[in-house]
mmCIF file of C-alpha atoms in Angstrom:
data_model
loop_
_atom_site.group_PDB
_atom_site.id
_atom_site.type_symbol
_atom_site.label_atom_id
_atom_site.label_comp_id
_atom_site.label_asym_id
_atom_site.label_seq_id
_atom_site.Cartn_x
_atom_site.Cartn_y
_atom_site.Cartn_z
ATOM 1 C CA ALA A 704 -45.396 41.323 -18.838
ATOM 2 C CA GLN A 705 -46.394 39.945 -22.178
ATOM 3 C CA THR A 706 -43.949 39.481 -25.023
ATOM 4 C CA VAL A 707 -44.641 38.967 -28.713
ATOM 5 C CA THR A 708 -42.054 37.419 -31.011
ATOM 6 C CA GLN A 709 -42.012 37.482 -34.788
ATOM 7 C CA SER A 710 -39.047 35.400 -35.883
ATOM 8 C CA GLN A 711 -39.156 36.311 -39.579
ATOM 9 C CA PRO A 712 -37.872 39.867 -40.173
ATOM 10 C CA GLU A 713 -38.506 39.609 -43.907
ATOM 11 C CA MET A 714 -40.392 37.328 -46.266
ATOM 12 C CA SER A 715 -41.260 37.335 -49.930
ATOM 13 C CA VAL A 716 -43.909 35.570 -51.980
ATOM 14 C CA GLN A 717 -44.968 35.448 -55.590
ATOM 15 C CA GLU A 718 -48.237 37.023 -56.587
ATOM 16 C CA ALA A 719 -51.194 34.585 -56.284
ATOM 17 C CA GLU A 720 -49.296 32.255 -53.960
ATOM 18 C CA THR A 721 -49.847 31.599 -50.262
ATOM 19 C CA VAL A 722 -47.596 32.762 -47.440
ATOM 20 C CA THR A 723 -47.627 32.211 -43.675
ATOM 21 C CA LEU A 724 -46.234 34.682 -41.147
ATOM 22 C CA SER A 725 -45.290 33.379 -37.714
ATOM 23 C CA CYS A 726 -45.971 34.859 -34.295
ATOM 24 C CA THR A 727 -45.470 33.482 -30.810
ATOM 25 C CA TYR A 728 -46.324 35.147 -27.529
ATOM 26 C CA ASP A 729 -45.779 34.657 -23.858
ATOM 27 C CA THR A 730 -48.400 35.374 -21.217
ATOM 28 C CA SER A 731 -49.737 34.011 -17.960
ATOM 29 C CA GLU A 732 -53.228 35.355 -18.661
ATOM 30 C CA ASN A 733 -56.151 33.212 -19.769
ATOM 31 C CA ASN A 734 -58.309 35.923 -21.268
ATOM 32 C CA TYR A 735 -56.641 37.832 -24.071
ATOM 33 C CA TYR A 736 -56.942 38.876 -27.676
ATOM 34 C CA LEU A 737 -54.556 38.639 -30.590
ATOM 35 C CA PHE A 738 -54.426 40.801 -33.681
ATOM 36 C CA TRP A 739 -52.563 41.189 -36.917
ATOM 37 C CA TYR A 740 -51.986 44.707 -38.190
ATOM 38 C CA LYS A 741 -50.695 45.678 -41.608
ATOM 39 C CA GLN A 742 -48.527 48.754 -42.164
ATOM 40 C CA PRO A 743 -48.021 49.530 -45.856
ATOM 41 C CA PRO A 744 -45.503 52.110 -47.102
ATOM 42 C CA SER A 745 -48.049 54.837 -46.266
ATOM 43 C CA ARG A 746 -47.356 53.917 -42.594
ATOM 44 C CA GLN A 747 -51.080 53.633 -41.827
ATOM 45 C CA MET A 748 -51.789 50.864 -39.279
ATOM 46 C CA ILE A 749 -54.607 48.692 -40.598
ATOM 47 C CA LEU A 750 -56.356 46.019 -38.547
ATOM 48 C CA VAL A 751 -56.319 42.801 -40.573
ATOM 49 C CA ILE A 752 -57.771 40.147 -38.299
ATOM 50 C CA ARG A 753 -58.560 39.455 -34.625
ATOM 51 C CA GLN A 754 -58.779 36.321 -32.481
ATOM 52 C CA GLU A 755 -60.270 35.825 -29.019
ATOM 53 C CA ALA A 756 -58.247 33.406 -26.889
ATOM 54 C CA TYR A 757 -61.364 31.673 -25.594
ATOM 55 C CA LYS A 758 -62.510 30.786 -29.101
ATOM 56 C CA GLN A 759 -61.059 27.620 -30.558
ATOM 57 C CA GLN A 760 -62.230 28.391 -34.067
ATOM 58 C CA ASN A 761 -59.616 30.153 -36.154
ATOM 59 C CA ALA A 762 -60.600 33.594 -37.430
ATOM 60 C CA THR A 763 -60.935 34.220 -41.160
ATOM 61 C CA GLU A 764 -61.295 37.461 -43.105
ATOM 62 C CA ASN A 765 -61.481 36.911 -46.852
ATOM 63 C CA ARG A 766 -57.955 35.925 -47.974
ATOM 64 C CA PHE A 767 -56.561 36.213 -44.462
ATOM 65 C CA SER A 768 -56.797 33.460 -41.872
ATOM 66 C CA VAL A 769 -55.023 32.561 -38.676
ATOM 67 C CA ASN A 770 -53.785 29.365 -37.105
ATOM 68 C CA PHE A 771 -54.234 29.873 -33.375
ATOM 69 C CA GLN A 772 -52.576 27.258 -31.191
ATOM 70 C CA LYS A 773 -53.295 28.324 -27.623
ATOM 71 C CA ALA A 774 -51.261 25.632 -25.871
ATOM 72 C CA ALA A 775 -48.233 26.417 -28.013
ATOM 73 C CA LYS A 776 -48.903 30.179 -27.736
ATOM 74 C CA SER A 777 -48.675 30.484 -31.474
ATOM 75 C CA PHE A 778 -50.679 32.783 -33.749
ATOM 76 C CA SER A 779 -49.691 32.622 -37.413
ATOM 77 C CA LEU A 780 -51.237 34.561 -40.296
ATOM 78 C CA LYS A 781 -51.904 32.927 -43.652
ATOM 79 C CA ILE A 782 -52.413 35.094 -46.708
ATOM 80 C CA SER A 783 -53.910 33.280 -49.673
ATOM 81 C CA ASP A 784 -53.801 34.446 -53.291
ATOM 82 C CA SER A 785 -51.237 37.110 -52.429
ATOM 83 C CA GLN A 786 -51.664 40.450 -54.165
ATOM 84 C CA LEU A 787 -49.181 43.243 -54.835
ATOM 85 C CA GLY A 788 -51.149 45.428 -52.413
ATOM 86 C CA ASP A 789 -50.355 42.993 -49.610
ATOM 87 C CA THR A 790 -46.774 44.263 -49.614
ATOM 88 C CA ALA A 791 -46.371 45.747 -46.138
ATOM 89 C CA MET A 792 -44.955 45.329 -42.662
ATOM 90 C CA TYR A 793 -47.138 42.972 -40.656
ATOM 91 C CA PHE A 794 -47.286 43.289 -36.883
ATOM 92 C CA CYS A 795 -48.654 40.686 -34.497
ATOM 93 C CA ALA A 796 -50.180 42.249 -31.379
ATOM 94 C CA PHE A 797 -51.377 41.039 -27.967
ATOM 95 C CA MET A 798 -54.013 42.592 -25.737
ATOM 96 C CA ASN A 799 -54.787 41.509 -22.199
ATOM 97 C CA GLY A 800 -58.524 41.066 -21.718
ATOM 98 C CA GLU A 801 -58.584 40.481 -17.968
ATOM 99 C CA SER A 802 -59.099 43.939 -16.489
ATOM 100 C CA GLY A 803 -61.995 46.272 -16.996
ATOM 101 C CA GLY A 804 -61.208 49.680 -18.425
ATOM 102 C CA SER A 805 -57.448 49.409 -18.267
ATOM 103 C CA ASN A 806 -54.577 47.293 -19.520
ATOM 104 C CA TYR A 807 -56.095 47.194 -22.986
ATOM 105 C CA LYS A 808 -52.898 48.443 -24.561
ATOM 106 C CA LEU A 809 -51.468 46.582 -27.509
ATOM 107 C CA THR A 810 -48.071 44.935 -27.252
ATOM 108 C CA PHE A 811 -46.541 44.472 -30.691
ATOM 109 C CA GLY A 812 -43.960 42.143 -32.142
ATOM 110 C CA LYS A 813 -41.058 43.569 -34.137
ATOM 111 C CA GLY A 814 -42.866 42.959 -37.410
ATOM 112 C CA THR A 815 -42.342 40.967 -40.599
ATOM 113 C CA LEU A 816 -41.738 42.831 -43.838
ATOM 114 C CA LEU A 817 -43.635 40.989 -46.574
ATOM 115 C CA THR A 818 -42.884 41.657 -50.217
ATOM 116 C CA VAL A 819 -45.199 40.330 -52.902
ATOM 117 C CA ASN A 820 -43.396 39.930 -56.202
ATOM 118 C CA PRO A 821 -45.146 40.105 -59.592
ATOM 119 C CA ALA B 738 -66.998 55.097 -42.517
ATOM 120 C CA ALA B 739 -65.465 57.732 -40.277
ATOM 121 C CA GLY B 740 -61.902 57.109 -39.175
ATOM 122 C CA VAL B 741 -59.594 58.448 -36.507
ATOM 123 C CA ILE B 742 -58.369 61.934 -37.356
ATOM 124 C CA GLN B 743 -54.987 63.221 -36.293
ATOM 125 C CA SER B 744 -53.560 66.668 -36.710
ATOM 126 C CA PRO B 745 -51.179 67.882 -37.774
ATOM 127 C CA ARG B 746 -49.937 65.160 -40.098
ATOM 128 C CA HIS B 747 -46.413 66.527 -40.110
ATOM 129 C CA LEU B 748 -44.644 68.702 -37.576
ATOM 130 C CA ILE B 749 -41.138 70.050 -37.487
ATOM 131 C CA LYS B 750 -39.828 71.480 -34.225
ATOM 132 C CA GLU B 751 -36.477 72.475 -32.835
ATOM 133 C CA LYS B 752 -34.907 71.057 -29.696
ATOM 134 C CA ARG B 753 -36.393 72.357 -26.463
ATOM 135 C CA GLU B 754 -39.586 73.491 -28.201
ATOM 136 C CA THR B 755 -43.107 72.318 -27.386
ATOM 137 C CA ALA B 756 -45.512 70.354 -29.594
ATOM 138 C CA THR B 757 -49.201 69.531 -29.310
ATOM 139 C CA LEU B 758 -50.696 66.614 -31.193
ATOM 140 C CA LYS B 759 -54.438 66.233 -31.551
ATOM 141 C CA CYS B 760 -56.597 63.171 -32.007
ATOM 142 C CA TYR B 761 -60.288 62.884 -32.864
ATOM 143 C CA PRO B 762 -61.565 59.330 -32.290
ATOM 144 C CA ILE B 763 -64.162 57.520 -34.321
ATOM 145 C CA PRO B 764 -67.645 58.687 -33.216
ATOM 146 C CA ARG B 765 -68.966 56.634 -30.260
ATOM 147 C CA HIS B 766 -65.486 55.403 -29.373
ATOM 148 C CA ASP B 767 -64.821 56.152 -25.710
ATOM 149 C CA THR B 768 -61.218 54.979 -25.391
ATOM 150 C CA VAL B 769 -58.175 56.650 -26.891
ATOM 151 C CA TYR B 770 -54.634 55.293 -27.013
ATOM 152 C CA TRP B 771 -51.353 56.985 -27.953
ATOM 153 C CA TYR B 772 -48.421 55.087 -29.454
ATOM 154 C CA GLN B 773 -44.941 56.153 -30.540
ATOM 155 C CA GLN B 774 -43.217 54.433 -33.449
ATOM 156 C CA GLY B 775 -39.542 55.192 -33.958
ATOM 157 C CA PRO B 776 -37.791 54.518 -37.278
ATOM 158 C CA GLY B 777 -37.739 50.795 -37.993
ATOM 159 C CA GLN B 778 -39.471 50.039 -34.695
ATOM 160 C CA ASP B 779 -42.790 48.621 -33.607
ATOM 161 C CA PRO B 780 -45.325 50.985 -32.002
ATOM 162 C CA GLN B 781 -44.816 51.522 -28.285
ATOM 163 C CA PHE B 782 -47.742 52.308 -26.000
ATOM 164 C CA LEU B 783 -47.592 55.708 -24.301
ATOM 165 C CA ILE B 784 -50.891 56.385 -22.554
ATOM 166 C CA SER B 785 -54.636 55.716 -22.779
ATOM 167 C CA PHE B 786 -57.881 57.328 -21.697
ATOM 168 C CA TYR B 787 -61.278 55.797 -21.024
ATOM 169 C CA GLU B 788 -64.272 58.076 -20.586
ATOM 170 C CA LYS B 789 -61.953 61.080 -20.162
ATOM 171 C CA MET B 790 -59.939 59.488 -17.366
ATOM 172 C CA GLN B 791 -56.399 58.179 -17.735
ATOM 173 C CA SER B 792 -56.691 54.400 -17.801
ATOM 174 C CA ASP B 793 -53.157 53.181 -18.392
ATOM 175 C CA LYS B 794 -49.676 54.566 -18.724
ATOM 176 C CA GLY B 795 -46.725 53.119 -20.575
ATOM 177 C CA SER B 796 -43.233 54.364 -21.322
ATOM 178 C CA ILE B 797 -44.214 58.012 -21.576
ATOM 179 C CA PRO B 798 -41.554 60.557 -20.580
ATOM 180 C CA ASP B 799 -42.380 63.009 -17.811
ATOM 181 C CA ARG B 800 -41.974 65.760 -20.426
ATOM 182 C CA PHE B 801 -45.112 64.471 -22.122
ATOM 183 C CA SER B 802 -48.647 64.896 -20.871
ATOM 184 C CA ALA B 803 -52.017 64.086 -22.352
ATOM 185 C CA GLN B 804 -55.700 64.462 -21.692
ATOM 186 C CA GLN B 805 -59.062 63.557 -23.117
ATOM 187 C CA PHE B 806 -61.705 66.238 -23.371
ATOM 188 C CA SER B 807 -65.479 66.209 -22.946
ATOM 189 C CA ASP B 808 -65.981 65.645 -26.698
ATOM 190 C CA TYR B 809 -63.602 62.634 -26.419
ATOM 191 C CA HIS B 810 -60.855 64.172 -28.492
ATOM 192 C CA SER B 811 -57.392 63.879 -26.995
ATOM 193 C CA GLU B 812 -54.235 65.948 -27.045
ATOM 194 C CA LEU B 813 -50.656 64.873 -26.442
ATOM 195 C CA ASN B 814 -48.457 67.692 -25.192
ATOM 196 C CA MET B 815 -44.718 67.313 -25.568
ATOM 197 C CA SER B 816 -42.311 69.774 -24.000
ATOM 198 C CA SER B 817 -38.522 70.249 -24.015
ATOM 199 C CA LEU B 818 -38.350 68.249 -27.219
ATOM 200 C CA GLU B 819 -35.273 66.135 -27.831
ATOM 201 C CA LEU B 820 -33.859 64.713 -31.048
ATOM 202 C CA GLY B 821 -34.904 61.249 -29.873
ATOM 203 C CA ASP B 822 -38.549 62.303 -29.834
ATOM 204 C CA SER B 823 -38.550 62.267 -33.631
ATOM 205 C CA ALA B 824 -41.046 59.543 -34.480
ATOM 206 C CA LEU B 825 -44.456 58.709 -35.849
ATOM 207 C CA TYR B 826 -47.121 59.245 -33.215
ATOM 208 C CA PHE B 827 -50.302 57.266 -33.576
ATOM 209 C CA CYS B 828 -53.615 57.754 -31.917
ATOM 210 C CA ALA B 829 -56.010 54.804 -31.836
ATOM 211 C CA SER B 830 -59.554 54.492 -30.595
ATOM 212 C CA SER B 831 -61.900 51.712 -29.584
ATOM 213 C CA PHE B 832 -65.433 51.187 -28.307
ATOM 214 C CA ILE B 833 -65.623 47.455 -27.713
ATOM 215 C CA MET B 834 -62.149 46.414 -26.726
ATOM 216 C CA GLU B 835 -62.272 42.925 -28.184
ATOM 217 C CA GLU B 836 -62.912 44.401 -31.631
ATOM 218 C CA GLY B 837 -59.472 45.928 -31.576
ATOM 219 C CA GLN B 838 -58.104 49.418 -31.898
ATOM 220 C CA TYR B 839 -58.448 51.571 -34.979
ATOM 221 C CA PHE B 840 -55.483 53.741 -35.768
ATOM 222 C CA GLY B 841 -55.290 57.224 -37.190
ATOM 223 C CA PRO B 842 -52.854 58.107 -39.979
ATOM 224 C CA GLY B 843 -50.258 59.304 -37.471
ATOM 225 C CA THR B 844 -48.375 62.539 -36.897
ATOM 226 C CA ARG B 845 -44.792 62.543 -38.087
ATOM 227 C CA LEU B 846 -42.748 64.650 -35.673
ATOM 228 C CA THR B 847 -39.276 65.721 -36.642
ATOM 229 C CA VAL B 848 -37.105 67.422 -34.045
ATOM 230 C CA THR B 849 -34.088 69.284 -35.405
#
């Protein structure tokens, strides 16, 4: 079974600064996908960024980028130019990509609560 | 763009009652997932359907059942409700699995 660990329960950052959220995972699979989801106070789960394990290039979506270290099983999220609207719980998630049609469930970490201060 | 629709958004039930949660996936999405998120917890996978067939099952109690219909919408049926079933229930859908799952706004179930 896969496990996802987020070692930072809470973090804070000043508006316009950069912050990095950590995530490590454990798996014996070679084909998998990693995601970061954002859950603001509204409790909506919003997909922020995705990374395929077979791609060495780190994914980037506007102010959000990841540092994917496959050998170290590390998948951190960097938020640049932090904005007040980035205040949310951030969940790292793992999805096994091996099987067809099944086992595509997401396994989440416990989350990191990020507060952006004005 | 169309999103995942869940109804109702809020539901209050008493112990031992039955609840039905509905999910309408994004058009063209053929896979539906159900997750349960307790207070202060991460979402936990319950069950999924691909092309109207159950594809995977997680930590779903025997009191719960679910199905996906011909129009791809899904329903989660919960019977003999317990206080511990109080949670936020998410439905998510996907079409191409590597693109990730898109979540609905959730149904907040409160059991009293």
